[in-house]
Coordinates of C-alpha atoms and ligand atoms in Angstrom, one line a residue:
M1 CA 248.5 95.1 258.5
T2 CA 247.6 96.6 255.1
V3 CA 247.3 95.2 251.6
Y4 CA 250.3 97.3 250.7
A5 CA 252.7 95.5 253.1
G6 CA 256.1 94.9 251.6
P7 CA 259.6 96.4 251.6
V8 CA 259.0 99.3 249.3
F9 CA 255.8 100.4 251.1
A10 CA 257.6 100.0 254.5
M11 CA 260.3 102.3 253.2
A12 CA 257.8 105.0 252.2
A13 CA 256.0 104.7 255.5
N14 CA 259.2 104.8 257.4
Q15 CA 260.3 108.0 255.6
F16 CA 256.9 109.5 256.2
N17 CA 257.2 108.8 260.0
V18 CA 260.5 110.6 260.1
I19 CA 258.9 113.6 258.5
A20 CA 255.8 113.4 260.7
N21 CA 257.9 113.3 263.8
H22 CA 260.0 116.2 262.6
L23 CA 256.8 118.2 261.9
E24 CA 255.2 117.0 265.1
I25 CA 252.1 115.9 263.2
P26 CA 249.6 114.4 265.7
L27 CA 249.3 110.6 265.5
D28 CA 245.6 110.7 264.5
E29 CA 246.4 112.8 261.5
R30 CA 249.1 110.6 260.1
A31 CA 247.1 107.8 258.5
R32 CA 245.0 110.3 256.6
L33 CA 248.1 111.7 255.1
L34 CA 249.9 108.5 254.4
M35 CA 247.4 105.9 253.3
P36 CA 246.3 105.9 249.7
K37 CA 242.8 107.1 248.8
R38 CA 242.1 104.5 246.2
A39 CA 243.7 101.3 244.8
V40 CA 242.5 99.0 242.1
T41 CA 243.8 95.7 240.9
V42 CA 242.7 94.4 237.5
S43 CA 243.4 91.2 235.5
C44 CA 244.4 91.8 231.9
P45 CA 243.8 88.7 229.7
I46 CA 245.5 88.7 226.3
H47 CA 246.0 86.3 223.4
R48 CA 249.6 85.3 223.3
D49 CA 251.3 84.9 219.9
D50 CA 251.1 81.1 220.2
G51 CA 247.3 81.2 220.5
T52 CA 247.1 80.6 224.3
V53 CA 245.5 83.1 226.7
A54 CA 247.6 84.7 229.5
V55 CA 246.4 86.8 232.3
F56 CA 248.6 89.7 233.7
E57 CA 247.8 91.5 237.0
G58 CA 247.7 95.3 236.8
Y59 CA 247.4 97.9 239.5
R60 CA 246.7 101.6 240.0
V61 CA 247.0 103.5 243.2
Q62 CA 245.8 107.1 243.7
H63 CA 247.3 108.5 246.8
H64 CA 245.3 111.7 247.5
L65 CA 242.8 113.8 245.6
T66 CA 243.0 116.9 247.8
M67 CA 244.8 119.3 245.4
G68 CA 243.5 118.2 242.0
P69 CA 243.8 115.1 239.8
T70 CA 246.3 112.4 240.6
K71 CA 249.4 112.0 238.4
G72 CA 251.9 109.3 238.0
G73 CA 253.7 106.8 235.9
T74 CA 252.9 103.3 234.8
R75 CA 255.5 100.6 235.3
F76 CA 255.8 97.3 233.4
S77 CA 258.2 95.2 235.5
P78 CA 258.2 91.7 237.0
S79 CA 258.8 93.3 240.5
V80 CA 255.6 95.3 240.4
D81 CA 253.1 94.6 243.2
I82 CA 250.4 96.7 244.9
G83 CA 252.7 97.8 247.7
E84 CA 255.5 99.0 245.4
V85 CA 252.9 100.9 243.4
A86 CA 251.4 102.5 246.5
A87 CA 254.9 103.6 247.7
L88 CA 255.6 105.2 244.4
A89 CA 252.2 107.0 244.5
I90 CA 253.0 108.4 247.9
W91 CA 256.4 109.7 246.8
M92 CA 254.7 111.3 243.8
S93 CA 252.4 113.2 246.2
W94 CA 255.3 114.7 248.1
K95 CA 257.2 115.4 244.8
C96 CA 254.2 117.2 243.2
A97 CA 253.6 119.3 246.3
L98 CA 257.3 120.1 246.7
V99 CA 257.5 121.6 243.2
G100 CA 254.1 123.2 243.4
L101 CA 252.0 121.2 241.0
P102 CA 248.2 120.9 241.5
Y103 CA 248.3 117.1 241.7
G104 CA 248.1 114.3 244.1
G105 CA 250.4 111.3 243.5
A106 CA 249.4 108.1 241.6
K107 CA 251.2 105.2 240.2
G108 CA 250.3 102.1 238.3
G109 CA 251.8 99.0 236.7
I110 CA 251.6 95.6 235.3
N111 CA 253.5 92.6 236.7
V112 CA 255.2 91.7 233.4
D113 CA 258.7 91.5 232.0
P114 CA 258.4 93.6 228.9
S115 CA 261.5 92.0 227.4
K116 CA 259.7 88.6 227.5
I117 CA 256.7 89.5 225.4
S118 CA 256.5 90.3 221.7
P119 CA 255.8 93.9 220.3
R120 CA 252.2 92.7 219.4
E121 CA 251.6 91.3 222.9
L122 CA 253.0 94.5 224.4
E123 CA 250.5 96.6 222.4
V124 CA 247.4 94.4 223.3
L125 CA 248.5 94.3 227.0
S126 CA 248.9 98.1 227.1
R127 CA 245.5 98.6 225.5
R128 CA 243.8 96.1 227.7
Y129 CA 245.3 97.7 230.8
M130 CA 244.0 101.1 229.8
Q131 CA 240.6 99.7 228.9
E132 CA 240.4 98.1 232.4
M133 CA 241.4 101.5 234.0
I134 CA 238.7 103.6 232.2
P135 CA 236.3 103.7 235.2
F136 CA 239.1 105.0 237.4
V137 CA 241.1 107.5 235.4
G138 CA 240.3 110.7 233.5
P139 CA 242.0 114.0 232.5
H140 CA 240.6 115.6 235.7
T141 CA 240.8 112.4 237.9
D142 CA 244.0 110.6 237.2
V143 CA 246.6 111.2 234.5
M144 CA 249.1 108.5 233.6
A145 CA 252.7 108.8 232.3
P146 CA 255.6 106.5 231.5
D147 CA 257.8 104.8 234.0
M148 CA 260.2 101.9 234.0
G149 CA 259.4 99.5 231.2
T150 CA 256.9 101.9 229.4
N151 CA 257.6 104.6 226.9
E152 CA 256.1 107.1 224.5
Q153 CA 254.6 104.4 222.3
V154 CA 252.8 102.8 225.3
M155 CA 251.4 106.2 226.2
A156 CA 250.2 106.6 222.6
W157 CA 248.3 103.3 222.8
F158 CA 246.9 104.3 226.2
M159 CA 245.7 107.6 224.7
D160 CA 244.2 105.9 221.6
T161 CA 242.4 103.3 223.6
Y162 CA 240.9 105.9 226.0
S163 CA 239.9 108.1 223.1
M164 CA 238.3 105.3 221.1
Y165 CA 236.0 104.6 224.1
Q166 CA 235.2 108.3 224.5
G167 CA 234.5 108.7 220.7
R168 CA 236.8 111.7 220.5
T169 CA 240.5 112.4 220.9
V170 CA 241.5 113.0 224.5
T171 CA 245.2 113.8 224.4
E172 CA 245.2 115.1 228.0
I173 CA 244.5 111.6 229.5
V174 CA 248.2 110.7 229.5
T175 CA 251.5 112.6 229.4
G176 CA 254.8 111.5 227.9
K177 CA 253.2 110.9 224.5
P178 CA 255.0 111.2 221.2
V179 CA 255.0 114.8 220.0
A180 CA 253.0 113.6 216.9
S181 CA 250.1 112.5 219.2
G182 CA 249.8 115.6 221.4
G183 CA 253.0 115.3 223.5
T184 CA 255.2 118.2 224.4
L185 CA 258.6 119.0 223.1
G186 CA 261.2 118.4 225.8
R187 CA 259.2 115.7 227.8
R188 CA 261.4 112.8 226.6
E189 CA 264.5 114.6 227.8
A190 CA 262.9 116.3 230.8
T191 CA 263.8 114.0 233.7
G192 CA 267.4 113.4 232.7
R193 CA 267.9 117.1 231.9
G194 CA 266.5 118.0 235.2
V195 CA 268.9 115.6 237.0
A196 CA 271.8 117.0 235.1
H197 CA 270.7 120.6 235.7
L198 CA 270.6 120.2 239.4
A199 CA 273.9 118.1 239.5
K200 CA 275.6 120.9 237.6
R201 CA 274.3 123.5 239.9
V202 CA 275.7 121.7 242.9
L203 CA 279.1 121.2 241.2
K204 CA 279.2 125.0 240.7
E205 CA 278.3 125.6 244.3
L206 CA 281.1 123.2 245.4
S207 CA 283.5 125.0 243.0
I208 CA 284.2 121.8 241.0
S209 CA 284.9 122.7 237.4
L210 CA 282.6 120.9 235.0
N211 CA 285.4 120.1 232.6
N212 CA 287.4 118.2 235.2
A213 CA 284.4 116.4 236.7
T214 CA 283.3 112.8 236.2
A215 CA 279.9 111.1 236.3
V216 CA 278.7 107.5 236.8
I217 CA 275.2 106.5 235.8
Q218 CA 273.4 103.3 236.9
G219 CA 270.5 102.6 234.4
F220 CA 270.6 103.7 230.8
G221 CA 266.9 104.1 230.0
N222 CA 265.0 107.3 229.7
V223 CA 266.3 109.0 232.8
G224 CA 269.9 107.6 232.8
S225 CA 270.6 108.1 229.1
Y226 CA 269.4 111.7 228.9
A227 CA 271.1 112.6 232.2
A228 CA 274.3 111.1 230.8
L229 CA 273.9 113.0 227.5
Q230 CA 273.3 116.3 229.2
L231 CA 276.2 115.9 231.6
H232 CA 278.4 114.9 228.6
H233 CA 277.3 118.0 226.7
C234 CA 278.2 120.1 229.7
G235 CA 281.8 118.8 229.6
L236 CA 281.7 116.1 232.2
K237 CA 283.4 112.8 231.5
V238 CA 280.8 110.0 232.0
I239 CA 283.2 107.3 233.0
A240 CA 280.8 104.4 233.6
V241 CA 277.2 103.4 232.9
S242 CA 275.3 100.2 233.5
D243 CA 271.9 98.7 232.6
H244 CA 270.3 95.3 233.2
T245 CA 272.7 93.6 230.7
G246 CA 276.0 94.8 232.3
A247 CA 278.3 97.8 232.7
L248 CA 280.8 99.8 230.7
H249 CA 283.8 101.8 232.0
H250 CA 286.2 104.2 230.4
A251 CA 288.4 106.4 232.5
D252 CA 288.6 109.0 229.7
G253 CA 284.9 109.2 229.3
L254 CA 282.4 107.1 227.3
D255 CA 281.1 108.3 223.9
I256 CA 277.6 108.9 225.2
P257 CA 275.9 110.0 221.9
A258 CA 277.3 106.8 220.3
L259 CA 276.2 104.7 223.2
M260 CA 272.7 106.2 223.0
R261 CA 272.5 105.4 219.3
H262 CA 273.5 101.8 220.1
A263 CA 271.0 101.5 223.0
D264 CA 268.2 102.9 220.8
A265 CA 269.0 100.4 218.0
H266 CA 269.6 97.3 220.2
G267 CA 267.5 98.0 223.3
S268 CA 270.5 97.9 225.7
I269 CA 274.2 98.8 226.1
A270 CA 275.2 95.1 225.4
G271 CA 277.5 94.7 222.4
F272 CA 278.6 98.3 222.4
S273 CA 282.2 97.4 223.1
N274 CA 284.1 94.2 224.0
E275 CA 286.9 96.1 225.8
L276 CA 285.1 98.4 228.2
H277 CA 283.3 95.8 230.3
F278 CA 283.1 96.3 234.1
D279 CA 281.5 94.6 237.1
P280 CA 278.0 96.2 237.5
E281 CA 278.2 95.4 241.2
E282 CA 280.9 98.0 241.6
I283 CA 279.4 100.8 239.6
L284 CA 277.8 102.6 242.6
T285 CA 281.0 102.7 244.6
L286 CA 283.3 104.0 241.8
A287 CA 285.1 107.3 242.6
C288 CA 283.4 110.1 240.7
D289 CA 282.0 113.6 241.2
V290 CA 278.4 112.9 240.3
L291 CA 276.7 109.5 240.9
V292 CA 273.3 109.1 239.3
P293 CA 271.3 105.9 240.3
A294 CA 268.7 105.9 237.5
A295 CA 267.4 102.3 237.5
M296 CA 265.4 101.1 240.5
E297 CA 264.6 101.3 244.2
R298 CA 266.8 100.3 247.2
V299 CA 270.1 99.9 245.4
I300 CA 272.0 102.0 248.0
D301 CA 271.8 100.3 251.3
A302 CA 273.8 101.2 254.4
K303 CA 276.9 99.2 253.2
V304 CA 276.9 100.8 249.8
A305 CA 276.3 104.2 251.4
D306 CA 279.4 103.7 253.6
N307 CA 281.4 103.0 250.4
L308 CA 280.2 105.7 248.1
K309 CA 283.0 107.8 246.7
C310 CA 281.0 110.5 244.9
R311 CA 280.7 114.2 245.8
V312 CA 277.2 114.6 244.5
L313 CA 274.5 111.9 244.8
A314 CA 271.8 112.8 242.2
E315 CA 268.9 110.4 242.7
G316 CA 267.4 109.9 239.2
A317 CA 265.5 106.8 240.2
N318 CA 262.7 106.8 242.7
G319 CA 263.6 105.5 246.1
P320 CA 267.2 104.3 245.3
T321 CA 268.4 104.9 248.9
T322 CA 267.1 102.8 251.9
P323 CA 266.3 104.5 255.2
D324 CA 269.4 102.8 256.8
A325 CA 271.5 104.3 254.1
D326 CA 270.0 107.7 254.8
L327 CA 271.4 107.5 258.3
V328 CA 274.9 106.9 256.9
L329 CA 274.4 109.7 254.3
E330 CA 273.4 112.1 257.1
K331 CA 276.7 111.4 258.9
R332 CA 278.5 112.0 255.6
Q333 CA 276.7 115.1 254.5
D334 CA 279.8 117.2 254.4
E335 CA 281.4 114.8 252.0
I336 CA 278.4 113.9 249.8
F337 CA 275.8 116.4 248.6
L338 CA 272.5 114.6 248.3
I339 CA 269.9 115.7 245.7
P340 CA 266.9 113.6 246.9
D341 CA 264.8 111.8 244.4
I342 CA 261.6 113.8 244.9
L343 CA 263.5 116.9 243.8
C344 CA 266.1 115.4 241.5
N345 CA 263.9 113.5 239.1
S346 CA 260.9 115.9 239.4
G347 CA 261.7 117.5 236.0
G348 CA 259.7 114.6 234.5
V349 CA 256.4 115.4 236.3
V350 CA 257.0 119.1 235.9
V351 CA 257.1 118.8 232.1
S352 CA 254.3 116.2 232.2
Y353 CA 252.3 119.0 233.9
F354 CA 253.2 121.4 231.0
E355 CA 252.1 118.7 228.5
W356 CA 248.7 118.4 230.3
V357 CA 248.3 122.2 230.4
Q358 CA 249.1 122.5 226.7
D359 CA 246.8 119.6 225.8
L360 CA 243.9 121.2 227.8
Q361 CA 244.5 124.5 226.1
Q362 CA 245.5 123.1 222.6
L363 CA 248.3 125.7 222.7
F364 CA 251.8 124.4 222.3
W365 CA 255.1 125.8 223.4
E366 CA 258.6 125.9 221.9
E367 CA 261.1 123.5 223.5
E368 CA 263.2 126.4 224.8
E369 CA 260.2 127.6 226.8
V370 CA 259.4 124.2 228.2
T371 CA 263.0 123.6 229.4
Q372 CA 263.5 127.1 230.8
R373 CA 260.3 126.8 232.8
E374 CA 261.3 123.4 234.0
Y375 CA 264.7 124.7 235.2
H376 CA 263.0 127.7 236.9
I377 CA 260.7 125.4 238.9
L378 CA 263.6 123.0 239.8
D379 CA 265.8 125.9 241.0
R380 CA 263.0 127.4 243.1
A381 CA 262.4 124.0 244.8
F382 CA 266.2 123.5 245.2
D383 CA 266.5 126.9 247.0
Q384 CA 263.6 126.1 249.3
M385 CA 265.0 122.7 250.2
V386 CA 268.5 124.0 250.9
A387 CA 267.1 126.9 253.0
R388 CA 264.9 124.6 255.0
S389 CA 267.7 122.1 255.5
K390 CA 269.9 124.9 256.9
A391 CA 267.2 126.5 259.0
D392 CA 266.0 123.2 260.7
K393 CA 269.4 121.5 260.6
I394 CA 267.9 118.5 258.8
S395 CA 269.0 116.4 255.8
H396 CA 268.1 117.4 252.3
R397 CA 265.7 114.5 252.0
T398 CA 263.9 115.4 255.2
A399 CA 263.7 119.0 254.2
A400 CA 262.3 118.2 250.7
M401 CA 259.8 115.8 252.0
A402 CA 258.8 118.1 254.9
I403 CA 257.9 120.9 252.4
G404 CA 255.9 118.4 250.4
V405 CA 254.1 116.9 253.3
E406 CA 253.3 120.3 254.8
K407 CA 251.7 121.5 251.6
V408 CA 249.4 118.4 251.4
R409 CA 248.6 118.7 255.1
A410 CA 247.7 122.4 254.7
A411 CA 245.4 121.7 251.8
K412 CA 243.7 118.9 253.8
K413 CA 243.3 121.1 256.8
T414 CA 241.7 124.0 254.9
R415 CA 239.3 121.7 253.1
G416 CA 238.3 119.9 256.3
L417 CA 237.2 116.3 256.8
F418 CA 234.1 115.3 254.8
P419 CA 231.3 115.0 255.8
Ligands
NAD501 P1 263.5 102.8 231.7 O1 262.8 101.5 231.7 O2 263.5 103.7 230.5 O3 265.1 102.5 232.1 C1 265.4 101.7 233.2 C2 266.9 101.3 233.0 O4 267.4 100.7 234.2 C3 267.2 100.4 231.8 O5 268.4 100.9 231.2 C4 267.4 99.1 232.5 O6 268.3 98.3 231.7 C5 268.1 99.5 233.7 N1 268.2 98.5 234.8 C6 267.2 97.6 235.1 N2 267.7 96.8 236.0 C7 269.0 97.2 236.3 C8 270.0 96.7 237.1 N3 269.8 95.7 237.9 N4 271.2 97.4 237.1 C9 271.4 98.4 236.3 N5 270.5 98.9 235.5 C10 269.3 98.3 235.5 O7 263.0 103.5 233.0 P2 263.1 105.1 233.4 O8 261.9 105.8 232.9 O9 264.5 105.6 232.9 O10 263.1 105.0 235.0 C11 264.2 104.8 235.8 C12 263.9 105.2 237.2 O11 263.6 106.6 237.2 C13 262.7 104.5 237.9 O12 263.0 104.5 239.3 C14 261.6 105.5 237.6 O13 260.6 105.4 238.6 C15 262.4 106.8 237.8 N6 261.7 108.0 237.2 C16 261.4 108.0 235.8 C17 260.9 109.2 235.3 C18 260.6 109.3 233.8 O14 260.2 110.4 233.3 N7 260.8 108.3 233.0 C19 260.6 110.3 236.1 C20 260.9 110.2 237.4 C21 261.5 109.1 238.0

């Protein structure tokens, strides 16, 4: 039994065991690789707008510190608990190692529904959370970034709060900041662009013309909207999108730039059109060339996996596919090309790494350079994953995770066990 027990942690542990069996990692080495190094729970009291005091629970989990600082997003969501955060931190570790970044994984969050608090309450809660985290984070210890329910503004508040306590501006404490506050060009778009870049690459390898191809996107936040926009710019028809308010469908392709303007102005896709409504339950099983789950975990279970009608499954979200569904996808691998989450959405952390490097050096790059370097890293990791999958006759997910786990294991081995 562990404090992390829960369905999301069980999923991360289950996936790790598959990899550990494949790599024949001795049993006594496994817990050292899997279990998080540090976890902290904080209570964040704030004054509500009505004058009462409310207390929100916040978490941060640092998975391993073997290769450098830890790195990972901060999630504001009512589903957040310490087990979910730990699982997300573990996935970040394999992801950073897969793409070759000098980081361990971390994740954090507050159990709160950001749509149910006012903008002022969001600011004081964000600042209080960062203030509570000061003893545990630092530019060379643990660097935060946005995730579900947080955005550039929240990162700016985090950075400002940390800086006020240090008595100087410390931009390198968080990534995903506004460009005006030390952020990098290309970070806002990075995750979605990376998803679209890899999906496009697979379509080309499958000889599917971009102009005849269709895409379906679940989730229209940072990842989903920029993935949709990039695919739209490349000539694909984005025939359906959904968010927490509902779904829209148009067989000729939705007007994604207009939908993004609407979602920016109104906070969701609700109210964009009265005619294009669609059952959100059916979005994942619509026939399309590229399916991008970009909302949350465990939305593709074995039943959904059986009913998928896409050619490419590009996992924008973290952990959208359950281990049971993976077994189905393995049987269907000739029909469905899986780009697993730890590769598919890694453009976000890759460009966060670039932001951290630029902040440390106070030397800023053009957007073109950021994006070209991002694609170069994604392509390299994609080639390694495909080669490993073919050589070992294993699924893409197993191959990607095996590369990540192996790199962390090698670093731990050469450093030895202290003391
Ligand atoms: P976000 O908060 O910007 O957007 C989340 C979107 O999901 C919103 O449009 C929301 O309405 C939608 N959503 C919520 N519940 C839904 C439901 N039941 N059905 C359909 N849509 C629903 O979050 P984000 O940053 O885009 O993150 C999305 C996913 O991508 C998460 O799994 C996150 O961990 C992962 N991710 C994000 C980044 C990043 O750079 N932001 C990087 C890597 C991975």
